[in-house]
mmCIF file of N, CA and C in Angstrom:
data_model
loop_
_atom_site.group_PDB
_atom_site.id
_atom_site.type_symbol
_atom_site.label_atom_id
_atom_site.label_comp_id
_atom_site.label_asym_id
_atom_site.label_seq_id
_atom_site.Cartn_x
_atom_site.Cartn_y
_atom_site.Cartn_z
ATOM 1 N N UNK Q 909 228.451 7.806 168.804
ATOM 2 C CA UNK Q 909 227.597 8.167 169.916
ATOM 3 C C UNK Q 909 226.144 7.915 169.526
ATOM 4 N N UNK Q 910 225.397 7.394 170.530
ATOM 5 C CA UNK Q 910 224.482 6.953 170.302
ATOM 6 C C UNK Q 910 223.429 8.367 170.378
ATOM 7 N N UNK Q 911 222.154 8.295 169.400
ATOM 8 C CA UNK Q 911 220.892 9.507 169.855
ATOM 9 C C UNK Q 911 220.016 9.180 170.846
ATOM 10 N N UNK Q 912 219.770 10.402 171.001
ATOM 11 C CA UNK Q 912 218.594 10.810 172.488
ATOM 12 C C UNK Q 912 217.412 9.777 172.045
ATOM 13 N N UNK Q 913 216.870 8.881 173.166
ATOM 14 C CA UNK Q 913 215.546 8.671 172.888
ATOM 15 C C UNK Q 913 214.643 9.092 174.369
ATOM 16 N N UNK Q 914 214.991 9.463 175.231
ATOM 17 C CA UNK Q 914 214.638 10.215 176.223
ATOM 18 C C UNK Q 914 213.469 11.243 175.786
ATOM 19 N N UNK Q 915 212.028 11.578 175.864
ATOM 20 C CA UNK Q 915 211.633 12.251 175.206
ATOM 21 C C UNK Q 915 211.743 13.744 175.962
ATOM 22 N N UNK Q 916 212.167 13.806 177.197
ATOM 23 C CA UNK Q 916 211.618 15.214 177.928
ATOM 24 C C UNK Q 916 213.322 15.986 177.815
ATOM 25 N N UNK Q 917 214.664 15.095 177.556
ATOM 26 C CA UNK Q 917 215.604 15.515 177.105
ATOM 27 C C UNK Q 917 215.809 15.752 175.749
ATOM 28 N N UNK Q 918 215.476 15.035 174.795
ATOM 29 C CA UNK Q 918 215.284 15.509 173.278
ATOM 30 C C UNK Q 918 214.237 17.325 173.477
ATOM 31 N N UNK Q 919 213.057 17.336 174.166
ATOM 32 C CA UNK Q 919 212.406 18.417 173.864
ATOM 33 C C UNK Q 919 213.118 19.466 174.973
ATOM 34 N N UNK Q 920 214.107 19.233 175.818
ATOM 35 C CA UNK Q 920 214.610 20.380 176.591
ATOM 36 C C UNK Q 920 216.095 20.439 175.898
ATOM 37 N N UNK Q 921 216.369 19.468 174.734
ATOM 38 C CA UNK Q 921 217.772 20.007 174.471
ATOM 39 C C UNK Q 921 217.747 20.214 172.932
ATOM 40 N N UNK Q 922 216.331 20.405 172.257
ATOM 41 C CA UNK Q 922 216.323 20.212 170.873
ATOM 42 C C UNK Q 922 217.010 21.223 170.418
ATOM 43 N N UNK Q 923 216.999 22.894 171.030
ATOM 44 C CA UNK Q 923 217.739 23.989 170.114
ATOM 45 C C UNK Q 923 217.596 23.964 168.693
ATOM 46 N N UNK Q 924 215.809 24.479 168.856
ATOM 47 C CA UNK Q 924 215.761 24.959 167.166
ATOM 48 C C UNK Q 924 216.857 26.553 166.414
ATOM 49 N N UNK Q 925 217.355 25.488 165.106
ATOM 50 C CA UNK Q 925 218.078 26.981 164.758
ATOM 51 C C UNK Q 925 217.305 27.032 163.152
ATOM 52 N N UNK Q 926 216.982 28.210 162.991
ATOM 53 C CA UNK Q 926 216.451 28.592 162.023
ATOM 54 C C UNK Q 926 217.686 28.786 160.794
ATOM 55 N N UNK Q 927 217.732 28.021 159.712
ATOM 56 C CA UNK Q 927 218.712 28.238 158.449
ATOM 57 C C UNK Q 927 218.009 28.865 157.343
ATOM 58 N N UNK Q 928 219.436 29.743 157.171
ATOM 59 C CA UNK Q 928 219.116 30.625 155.952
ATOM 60 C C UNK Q 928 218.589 30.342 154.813
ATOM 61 N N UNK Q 929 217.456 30.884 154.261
ATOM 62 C CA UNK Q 929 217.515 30.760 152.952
ATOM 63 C C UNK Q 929 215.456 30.462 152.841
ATOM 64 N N UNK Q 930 215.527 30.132 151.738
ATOM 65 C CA UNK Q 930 214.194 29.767 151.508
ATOM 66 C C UNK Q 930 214.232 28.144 150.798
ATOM 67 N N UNK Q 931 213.107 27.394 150.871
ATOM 68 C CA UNK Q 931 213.611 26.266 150.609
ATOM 69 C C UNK Q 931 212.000 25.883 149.656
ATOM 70 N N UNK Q 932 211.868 24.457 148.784
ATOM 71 C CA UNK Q 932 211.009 24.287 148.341
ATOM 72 C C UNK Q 932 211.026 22.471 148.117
ATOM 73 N N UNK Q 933 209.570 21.729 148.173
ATOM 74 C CA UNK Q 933 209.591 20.766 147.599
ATOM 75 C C UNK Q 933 208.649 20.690 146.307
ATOM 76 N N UNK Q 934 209.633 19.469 145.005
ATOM 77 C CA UNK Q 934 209.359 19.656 144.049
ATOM 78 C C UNK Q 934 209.185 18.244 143.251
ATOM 79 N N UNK Q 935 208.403 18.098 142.887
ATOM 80 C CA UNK Q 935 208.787 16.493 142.047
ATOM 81 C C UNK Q 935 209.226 16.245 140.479
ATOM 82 N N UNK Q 936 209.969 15.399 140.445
ATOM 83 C CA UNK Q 936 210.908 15.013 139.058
ATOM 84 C C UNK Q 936 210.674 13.851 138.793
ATOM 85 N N UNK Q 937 210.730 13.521 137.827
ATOM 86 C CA UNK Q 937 211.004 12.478 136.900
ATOM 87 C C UNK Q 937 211.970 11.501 136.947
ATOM 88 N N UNK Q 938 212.749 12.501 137.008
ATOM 89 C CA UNK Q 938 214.539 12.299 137.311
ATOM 90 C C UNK Q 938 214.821 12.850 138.029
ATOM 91 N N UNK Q 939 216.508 12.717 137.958
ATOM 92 C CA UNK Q 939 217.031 13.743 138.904
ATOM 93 C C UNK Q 939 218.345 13.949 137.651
ATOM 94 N N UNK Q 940 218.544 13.287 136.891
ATOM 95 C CA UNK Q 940 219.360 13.304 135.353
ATOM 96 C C UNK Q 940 219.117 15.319 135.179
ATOM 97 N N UNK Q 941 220.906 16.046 135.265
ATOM 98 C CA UNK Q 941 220.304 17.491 134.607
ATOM 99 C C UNK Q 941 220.406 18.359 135.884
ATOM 100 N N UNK Q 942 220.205 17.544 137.303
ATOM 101 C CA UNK Q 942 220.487 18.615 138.489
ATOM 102 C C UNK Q 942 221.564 17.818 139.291
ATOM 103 N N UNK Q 943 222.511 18.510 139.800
ATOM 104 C CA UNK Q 943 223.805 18.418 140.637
ATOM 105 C C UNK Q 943 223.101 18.118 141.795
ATOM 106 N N UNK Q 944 223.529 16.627 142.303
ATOM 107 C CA UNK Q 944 223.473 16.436 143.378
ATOM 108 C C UNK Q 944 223.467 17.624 144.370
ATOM 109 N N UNK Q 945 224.760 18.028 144.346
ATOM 110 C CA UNK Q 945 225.038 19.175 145.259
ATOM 111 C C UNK Q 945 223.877 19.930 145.813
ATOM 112 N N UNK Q 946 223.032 20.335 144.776
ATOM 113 C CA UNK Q 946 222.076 21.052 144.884
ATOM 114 C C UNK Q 946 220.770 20.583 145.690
ATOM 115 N N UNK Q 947 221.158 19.464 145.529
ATOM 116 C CA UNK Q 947 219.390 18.682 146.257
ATOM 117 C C UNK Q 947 219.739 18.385 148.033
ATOM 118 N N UNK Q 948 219.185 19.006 148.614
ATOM 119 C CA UNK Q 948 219.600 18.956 150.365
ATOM 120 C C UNK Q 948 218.566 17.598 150.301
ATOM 121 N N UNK Q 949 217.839 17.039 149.824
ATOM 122 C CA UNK Q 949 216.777 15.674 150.270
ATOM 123 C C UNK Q 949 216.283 15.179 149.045
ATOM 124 N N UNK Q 950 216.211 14.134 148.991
ATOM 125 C CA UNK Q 950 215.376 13.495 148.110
ATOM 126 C C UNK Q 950 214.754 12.202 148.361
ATOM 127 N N UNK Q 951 213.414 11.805 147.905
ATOM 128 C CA UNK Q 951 212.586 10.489 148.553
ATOM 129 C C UNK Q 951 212.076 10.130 147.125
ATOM 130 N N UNK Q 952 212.140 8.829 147.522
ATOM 131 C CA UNK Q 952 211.514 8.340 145.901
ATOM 132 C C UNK Q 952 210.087 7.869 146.341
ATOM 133 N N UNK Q 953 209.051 8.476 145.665
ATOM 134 C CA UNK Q 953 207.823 8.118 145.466
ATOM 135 C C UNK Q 953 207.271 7.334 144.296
ATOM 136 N N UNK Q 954 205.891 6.780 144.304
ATOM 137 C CA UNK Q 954 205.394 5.962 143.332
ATOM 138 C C UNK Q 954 205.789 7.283 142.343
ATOM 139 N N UNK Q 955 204.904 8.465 142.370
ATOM 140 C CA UNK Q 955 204.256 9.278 141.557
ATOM 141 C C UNK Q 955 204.950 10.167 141.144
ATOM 142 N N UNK Q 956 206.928 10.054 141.336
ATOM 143 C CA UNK Q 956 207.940 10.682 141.133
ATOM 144 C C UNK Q 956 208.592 10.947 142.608
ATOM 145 N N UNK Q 957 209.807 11.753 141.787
ATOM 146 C CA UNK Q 957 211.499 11.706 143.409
ATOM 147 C C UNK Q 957 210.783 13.136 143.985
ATOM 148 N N UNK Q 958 210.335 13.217 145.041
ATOM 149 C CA UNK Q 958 210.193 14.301 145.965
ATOM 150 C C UNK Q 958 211.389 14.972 146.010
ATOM 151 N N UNK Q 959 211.928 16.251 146.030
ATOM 152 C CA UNK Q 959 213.184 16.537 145.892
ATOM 153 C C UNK Q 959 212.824 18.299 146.949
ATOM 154 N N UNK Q 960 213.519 18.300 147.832
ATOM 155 C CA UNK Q 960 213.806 19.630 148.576
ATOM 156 C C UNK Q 960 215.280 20.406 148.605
ATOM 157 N N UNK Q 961 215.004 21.613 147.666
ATOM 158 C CA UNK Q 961 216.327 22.548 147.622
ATOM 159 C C UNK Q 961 215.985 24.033 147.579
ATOM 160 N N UNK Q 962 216.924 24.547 147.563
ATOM 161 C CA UNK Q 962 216.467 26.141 147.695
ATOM 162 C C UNK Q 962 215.801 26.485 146.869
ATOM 163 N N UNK Q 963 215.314 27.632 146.746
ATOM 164 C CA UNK Q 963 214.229 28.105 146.177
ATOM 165 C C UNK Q 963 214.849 28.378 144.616
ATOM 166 N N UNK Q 964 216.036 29.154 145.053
ATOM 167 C CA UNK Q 964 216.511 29.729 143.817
ATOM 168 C C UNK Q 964 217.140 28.652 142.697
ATOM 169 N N UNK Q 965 217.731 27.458 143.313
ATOM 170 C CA UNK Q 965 218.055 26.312 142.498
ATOM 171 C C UNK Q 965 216.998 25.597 142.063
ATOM 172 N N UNK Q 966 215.689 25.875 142.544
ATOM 173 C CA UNK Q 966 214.673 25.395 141.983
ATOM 174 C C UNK Q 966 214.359 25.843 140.800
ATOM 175 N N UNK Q 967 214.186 27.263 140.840
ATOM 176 C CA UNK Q 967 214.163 28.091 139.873
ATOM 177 C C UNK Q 967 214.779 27.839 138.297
ATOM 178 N N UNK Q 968 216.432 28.070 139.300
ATOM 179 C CA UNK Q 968 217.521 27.878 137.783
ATOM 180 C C UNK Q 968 216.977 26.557 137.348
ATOM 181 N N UNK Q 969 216.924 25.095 137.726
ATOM 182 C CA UNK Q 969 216.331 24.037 137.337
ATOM 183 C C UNK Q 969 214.841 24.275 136.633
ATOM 184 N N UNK Q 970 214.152 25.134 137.087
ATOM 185 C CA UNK Q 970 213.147 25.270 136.193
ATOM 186 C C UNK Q 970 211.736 24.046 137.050
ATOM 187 N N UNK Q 971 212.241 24.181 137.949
ATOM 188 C CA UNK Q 971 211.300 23.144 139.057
ATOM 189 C C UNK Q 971 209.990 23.561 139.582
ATOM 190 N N UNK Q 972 209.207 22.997 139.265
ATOM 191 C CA UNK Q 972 207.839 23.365 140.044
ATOM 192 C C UNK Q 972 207.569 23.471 141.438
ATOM 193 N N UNK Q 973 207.030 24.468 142.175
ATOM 194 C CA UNK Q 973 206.710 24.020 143.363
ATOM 195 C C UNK Q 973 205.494 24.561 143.660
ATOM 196 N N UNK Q 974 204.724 24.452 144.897
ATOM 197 C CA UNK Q 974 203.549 25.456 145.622
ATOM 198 C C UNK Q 974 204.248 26.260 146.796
ATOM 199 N N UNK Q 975 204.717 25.331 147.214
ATOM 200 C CA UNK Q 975 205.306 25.610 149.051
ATOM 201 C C UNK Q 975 206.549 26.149 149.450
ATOM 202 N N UNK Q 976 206.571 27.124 150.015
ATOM 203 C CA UNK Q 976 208.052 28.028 150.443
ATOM 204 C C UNK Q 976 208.247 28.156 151.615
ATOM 205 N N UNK Q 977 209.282 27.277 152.084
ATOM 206 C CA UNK Q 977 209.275 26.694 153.675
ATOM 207 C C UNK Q 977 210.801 27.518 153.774
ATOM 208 N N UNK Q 978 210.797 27.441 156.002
ATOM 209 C CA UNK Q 978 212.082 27.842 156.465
ATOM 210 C C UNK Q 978 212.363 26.570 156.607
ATOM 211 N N UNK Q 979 213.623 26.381 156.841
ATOM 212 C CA UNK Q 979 214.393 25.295 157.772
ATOM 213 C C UNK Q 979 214.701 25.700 158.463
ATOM 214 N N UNK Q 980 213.880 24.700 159.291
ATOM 215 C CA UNK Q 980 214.616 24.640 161.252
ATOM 216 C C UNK Q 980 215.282 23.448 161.184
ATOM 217 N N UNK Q 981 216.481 23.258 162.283
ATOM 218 C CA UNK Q 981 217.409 22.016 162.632
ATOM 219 C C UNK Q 981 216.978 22.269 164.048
ATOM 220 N N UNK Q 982 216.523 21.004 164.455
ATOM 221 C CA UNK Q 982 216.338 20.664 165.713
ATOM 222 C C UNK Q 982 217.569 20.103 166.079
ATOM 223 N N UNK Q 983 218.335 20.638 167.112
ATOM 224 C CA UNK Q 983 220.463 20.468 166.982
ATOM 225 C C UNK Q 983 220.657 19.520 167.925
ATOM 226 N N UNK Q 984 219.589 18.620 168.473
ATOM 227 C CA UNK Q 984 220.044 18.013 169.446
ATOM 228 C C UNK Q 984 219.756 16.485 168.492
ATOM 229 N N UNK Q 985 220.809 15.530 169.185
ATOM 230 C CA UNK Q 985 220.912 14.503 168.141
ATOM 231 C C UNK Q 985 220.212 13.074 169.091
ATOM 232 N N UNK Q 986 219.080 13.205 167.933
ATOM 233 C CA UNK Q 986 217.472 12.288 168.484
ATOM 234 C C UNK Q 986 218.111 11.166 167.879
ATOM 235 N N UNK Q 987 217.493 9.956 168.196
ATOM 236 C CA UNK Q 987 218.025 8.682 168.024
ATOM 237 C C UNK Q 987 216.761 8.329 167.141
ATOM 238 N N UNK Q 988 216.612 7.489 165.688
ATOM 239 C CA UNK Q 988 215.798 7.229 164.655
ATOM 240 C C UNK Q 988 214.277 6.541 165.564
ATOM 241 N N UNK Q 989 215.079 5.917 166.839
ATOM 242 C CA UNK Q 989 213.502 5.208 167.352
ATOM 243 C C UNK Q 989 213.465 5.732 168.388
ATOM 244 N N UNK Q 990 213.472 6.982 168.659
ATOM 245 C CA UNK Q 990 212.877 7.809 169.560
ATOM 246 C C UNK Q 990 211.379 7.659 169.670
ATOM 247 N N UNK Q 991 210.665 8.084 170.487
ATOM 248 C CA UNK Q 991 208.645 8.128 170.542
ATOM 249 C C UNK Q 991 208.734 9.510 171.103
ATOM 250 N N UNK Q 992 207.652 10.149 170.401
ATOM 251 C CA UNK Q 992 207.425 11.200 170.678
ATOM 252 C C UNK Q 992 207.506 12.499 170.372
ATOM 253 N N UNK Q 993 208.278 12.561 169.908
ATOM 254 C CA UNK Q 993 209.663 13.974 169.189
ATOM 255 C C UNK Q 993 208.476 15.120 168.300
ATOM 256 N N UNK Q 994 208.469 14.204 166.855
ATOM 257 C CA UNK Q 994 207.865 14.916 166.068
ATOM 258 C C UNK Q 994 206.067 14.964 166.658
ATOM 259 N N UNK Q 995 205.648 14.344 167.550
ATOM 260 C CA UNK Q 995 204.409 14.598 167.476
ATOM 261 C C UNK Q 995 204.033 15.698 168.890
ATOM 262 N N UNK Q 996 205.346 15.731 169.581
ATOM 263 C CA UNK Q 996 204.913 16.978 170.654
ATOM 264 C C UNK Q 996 205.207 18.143 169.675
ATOM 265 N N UNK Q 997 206.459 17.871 168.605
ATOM 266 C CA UNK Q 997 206.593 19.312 168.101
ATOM 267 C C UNK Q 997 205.553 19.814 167.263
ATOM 268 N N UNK Q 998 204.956 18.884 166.604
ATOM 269 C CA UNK Q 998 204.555 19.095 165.312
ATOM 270 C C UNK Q 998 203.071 19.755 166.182
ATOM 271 N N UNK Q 999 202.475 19.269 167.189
ATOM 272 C CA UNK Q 999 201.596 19.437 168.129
ATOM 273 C C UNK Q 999 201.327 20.595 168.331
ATOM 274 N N UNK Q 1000 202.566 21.320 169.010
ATOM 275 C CA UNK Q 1000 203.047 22.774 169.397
ATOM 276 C C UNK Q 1000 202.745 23.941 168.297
ATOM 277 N N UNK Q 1001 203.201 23.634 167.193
ATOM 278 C CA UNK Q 1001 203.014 24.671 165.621
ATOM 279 C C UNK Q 1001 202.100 24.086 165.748
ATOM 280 N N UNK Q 1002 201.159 23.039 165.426
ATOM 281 C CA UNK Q 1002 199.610 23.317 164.887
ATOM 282 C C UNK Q 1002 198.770 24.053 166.125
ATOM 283 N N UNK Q 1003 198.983 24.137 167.066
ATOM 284 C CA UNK Q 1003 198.494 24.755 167.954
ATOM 285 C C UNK Q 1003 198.681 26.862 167.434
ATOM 286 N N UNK Q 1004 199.760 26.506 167.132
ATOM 287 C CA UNK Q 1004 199.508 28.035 166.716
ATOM 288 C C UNK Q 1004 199.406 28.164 164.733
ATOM 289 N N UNK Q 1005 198.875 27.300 164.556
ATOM 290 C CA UNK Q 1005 198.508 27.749 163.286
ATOM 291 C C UNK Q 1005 199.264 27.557 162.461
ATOM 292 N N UNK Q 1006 200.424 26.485 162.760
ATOM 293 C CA UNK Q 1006 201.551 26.588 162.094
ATOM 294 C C UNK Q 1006 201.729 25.385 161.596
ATOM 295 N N UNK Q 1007 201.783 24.829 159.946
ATOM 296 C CA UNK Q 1007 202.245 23.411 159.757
ATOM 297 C C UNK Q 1007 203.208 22.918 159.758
ATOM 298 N N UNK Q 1008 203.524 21.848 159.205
ATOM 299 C CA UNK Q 1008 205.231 21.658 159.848
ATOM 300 C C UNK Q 1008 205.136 20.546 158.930
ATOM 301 N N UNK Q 1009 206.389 20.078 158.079
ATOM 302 C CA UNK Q 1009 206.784 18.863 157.400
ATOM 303 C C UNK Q 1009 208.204 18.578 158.158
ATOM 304 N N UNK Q 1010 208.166 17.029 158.460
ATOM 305 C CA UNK Q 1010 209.282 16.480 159.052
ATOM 306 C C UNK Q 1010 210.243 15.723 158.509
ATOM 307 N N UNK Q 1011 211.633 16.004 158.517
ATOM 308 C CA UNK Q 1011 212.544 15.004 157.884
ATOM 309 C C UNK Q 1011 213.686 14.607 159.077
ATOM 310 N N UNK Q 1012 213.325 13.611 158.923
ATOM 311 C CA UNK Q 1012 214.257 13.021 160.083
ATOM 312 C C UNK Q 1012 215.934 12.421 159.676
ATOM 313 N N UNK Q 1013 216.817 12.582 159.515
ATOM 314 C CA UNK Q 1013 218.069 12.841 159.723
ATOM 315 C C UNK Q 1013 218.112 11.814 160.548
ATOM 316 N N UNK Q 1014 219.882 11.157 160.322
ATOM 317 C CA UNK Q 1014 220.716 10.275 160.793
ATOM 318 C C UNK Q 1014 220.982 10.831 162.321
ATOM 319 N N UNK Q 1015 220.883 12.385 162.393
ATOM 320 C CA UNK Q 1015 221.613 13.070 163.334
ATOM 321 C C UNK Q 1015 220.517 14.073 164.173
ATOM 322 N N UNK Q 1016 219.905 14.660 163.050
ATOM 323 C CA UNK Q 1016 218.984 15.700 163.650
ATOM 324 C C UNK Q 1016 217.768 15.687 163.085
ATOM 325 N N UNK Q 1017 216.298 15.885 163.432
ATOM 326 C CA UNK Q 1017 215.366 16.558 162.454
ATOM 327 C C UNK Q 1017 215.444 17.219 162.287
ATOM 328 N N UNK Q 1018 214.452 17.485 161.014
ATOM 329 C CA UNK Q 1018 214.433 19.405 160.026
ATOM 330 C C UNK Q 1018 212.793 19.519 159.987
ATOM 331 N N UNK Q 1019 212.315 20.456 160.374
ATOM 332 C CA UNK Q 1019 211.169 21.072 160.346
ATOM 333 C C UNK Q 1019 211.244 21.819 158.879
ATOM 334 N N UNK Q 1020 210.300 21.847 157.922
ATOM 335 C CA UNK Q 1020 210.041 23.061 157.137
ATOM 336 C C UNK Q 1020 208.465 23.003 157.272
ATOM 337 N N UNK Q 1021 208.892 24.433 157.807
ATOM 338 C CA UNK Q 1021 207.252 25.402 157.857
ATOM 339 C C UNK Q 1021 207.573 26.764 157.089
ATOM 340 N N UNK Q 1022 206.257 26.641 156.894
ATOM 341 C CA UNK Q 1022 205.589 27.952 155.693
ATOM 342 C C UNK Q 1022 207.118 29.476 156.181
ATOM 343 N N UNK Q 1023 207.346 29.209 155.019
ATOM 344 C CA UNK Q 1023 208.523 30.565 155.043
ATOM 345 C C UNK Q 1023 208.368 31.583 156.107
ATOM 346 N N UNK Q 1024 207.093 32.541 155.783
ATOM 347 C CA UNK Q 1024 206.304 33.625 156.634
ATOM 348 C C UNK Q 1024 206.691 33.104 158.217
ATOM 349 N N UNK Q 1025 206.556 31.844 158.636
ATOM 350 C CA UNK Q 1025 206.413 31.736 159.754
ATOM 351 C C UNK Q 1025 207.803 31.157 160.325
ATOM 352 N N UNK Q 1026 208.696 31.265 159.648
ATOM 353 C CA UNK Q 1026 209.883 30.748 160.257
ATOM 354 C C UNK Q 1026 210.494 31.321 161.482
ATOM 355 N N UNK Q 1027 210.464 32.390 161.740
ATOM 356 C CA UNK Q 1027 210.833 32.413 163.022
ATOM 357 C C UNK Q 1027 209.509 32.721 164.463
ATOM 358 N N UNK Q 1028 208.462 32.357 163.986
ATOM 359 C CA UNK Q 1028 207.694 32.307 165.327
ATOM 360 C C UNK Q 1028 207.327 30.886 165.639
ATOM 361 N N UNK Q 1029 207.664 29.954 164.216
ATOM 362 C CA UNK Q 1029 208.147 28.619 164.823
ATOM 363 C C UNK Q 1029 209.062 28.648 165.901
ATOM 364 N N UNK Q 1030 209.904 29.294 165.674
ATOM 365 C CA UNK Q 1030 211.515 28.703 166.623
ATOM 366 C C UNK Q 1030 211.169 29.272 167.877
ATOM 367 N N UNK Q 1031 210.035 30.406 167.933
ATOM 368 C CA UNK Q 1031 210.034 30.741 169.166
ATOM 369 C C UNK Q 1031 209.158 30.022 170.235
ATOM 370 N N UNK Q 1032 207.785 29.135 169.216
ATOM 371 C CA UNK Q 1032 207.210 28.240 169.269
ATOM 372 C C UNK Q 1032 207.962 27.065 170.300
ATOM 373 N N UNK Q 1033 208.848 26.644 169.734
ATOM 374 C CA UNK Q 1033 209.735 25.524 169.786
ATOM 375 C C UNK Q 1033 210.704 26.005 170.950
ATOM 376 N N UNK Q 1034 211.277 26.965 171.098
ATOM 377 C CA UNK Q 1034 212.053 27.113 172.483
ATOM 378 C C UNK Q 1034 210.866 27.803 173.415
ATOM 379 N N UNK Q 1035 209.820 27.680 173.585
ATOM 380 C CA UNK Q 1035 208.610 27.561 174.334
ATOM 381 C C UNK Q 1035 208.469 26.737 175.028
ATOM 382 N N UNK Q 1036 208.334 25.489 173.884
ATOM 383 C CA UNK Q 1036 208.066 24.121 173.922
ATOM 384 C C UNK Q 1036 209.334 23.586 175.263
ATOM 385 N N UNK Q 1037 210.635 24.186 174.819
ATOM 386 C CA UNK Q 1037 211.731 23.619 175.714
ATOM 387 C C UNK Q 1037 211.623 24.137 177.010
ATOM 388 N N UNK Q 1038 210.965 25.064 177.607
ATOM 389 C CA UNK Q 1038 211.014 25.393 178.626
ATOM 390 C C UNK Q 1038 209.583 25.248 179.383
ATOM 391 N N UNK Q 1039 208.962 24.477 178.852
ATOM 392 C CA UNK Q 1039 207.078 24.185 179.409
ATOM 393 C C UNK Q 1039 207.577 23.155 180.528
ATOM 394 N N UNK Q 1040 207.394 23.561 181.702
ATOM 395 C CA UNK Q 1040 207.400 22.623 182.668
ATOM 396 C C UNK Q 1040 206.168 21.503 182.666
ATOM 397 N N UNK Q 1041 205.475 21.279 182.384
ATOM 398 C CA UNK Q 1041 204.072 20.792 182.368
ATOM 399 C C UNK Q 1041 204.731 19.937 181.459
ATOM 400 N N UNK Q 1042 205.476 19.697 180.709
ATOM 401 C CA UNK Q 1042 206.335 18.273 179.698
ATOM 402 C C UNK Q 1042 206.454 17.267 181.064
ATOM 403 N N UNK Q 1043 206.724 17.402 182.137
ATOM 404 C CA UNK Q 1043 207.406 16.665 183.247
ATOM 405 C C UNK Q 1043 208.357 15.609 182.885
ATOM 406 N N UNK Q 1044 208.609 14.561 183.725
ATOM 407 C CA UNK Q 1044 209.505 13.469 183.353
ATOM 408 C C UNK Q 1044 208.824 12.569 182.302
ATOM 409 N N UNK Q 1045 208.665 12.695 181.306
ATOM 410 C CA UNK Q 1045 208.468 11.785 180.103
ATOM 411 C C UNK Q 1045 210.064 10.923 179.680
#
């Protein structure tokens, strides 16, 4: 099945769900020493592998971080060349003070914003789904 590129149906059917846990990004060298299992993302950069996993497997790994984000899953399944998506959402949280890092998924995006604020994102975001003023985009 093909994804949404519709932008006013992606933002009326996104259904942010907030997932458990606390999450962190961290950079390595390697990745030699940590279980796949454990790494929900990883991006290879010049300056080392960007790597995002829970907080606490960060820990046991002994991983550096600054940033302690929620995960949101935006559940509606956006199509990779969608227009629009992340910059009405991302729009919406900076409007209230809220930052937002985006990972875009085969299937869904993932928002991680600042831990503290994980759920007035989502309320943010099913806001966002019901703003008539989106119109037919």
């Amino acid at each position: 099945m093909a994804g949404e590129t519709r932008l006013k149906k992606l933002i009326d059917e996104m259904d942010p769900r907030l997932n458990p846990g606390e999450y962190v990004f961290s950079s390595a060298n390697t990745t030699n020493g940590i279980d796949r299992a454990d790494i929900l993302c990883e991006f290879k950069e010049q300056e080392g592998i960007t790597l995002i996993l829970e907080r606490n497997k960060a820990d046991a790994y002994g991983l550096p971080y600054e940033f302690i984000a929620a995960w949101i899953t935006l559940s509606v399944h956006s199509a990779l060349e969608a227009k629009g998506l992340t910059a009405k959402v991302a729009t919406a949280l900076a409007r209230q003070g809220i930052s937002c890092n985006v990972v875009a998924g085969y299937y869904h995006d993932h928002l991680f914003v600042p831990y503290q604020e994980g759920n007035k994102a989502v309320e943010v975001l099913r806001a966002l789904s019901t703003d008539e003023s989106i119109g037919n985009l």
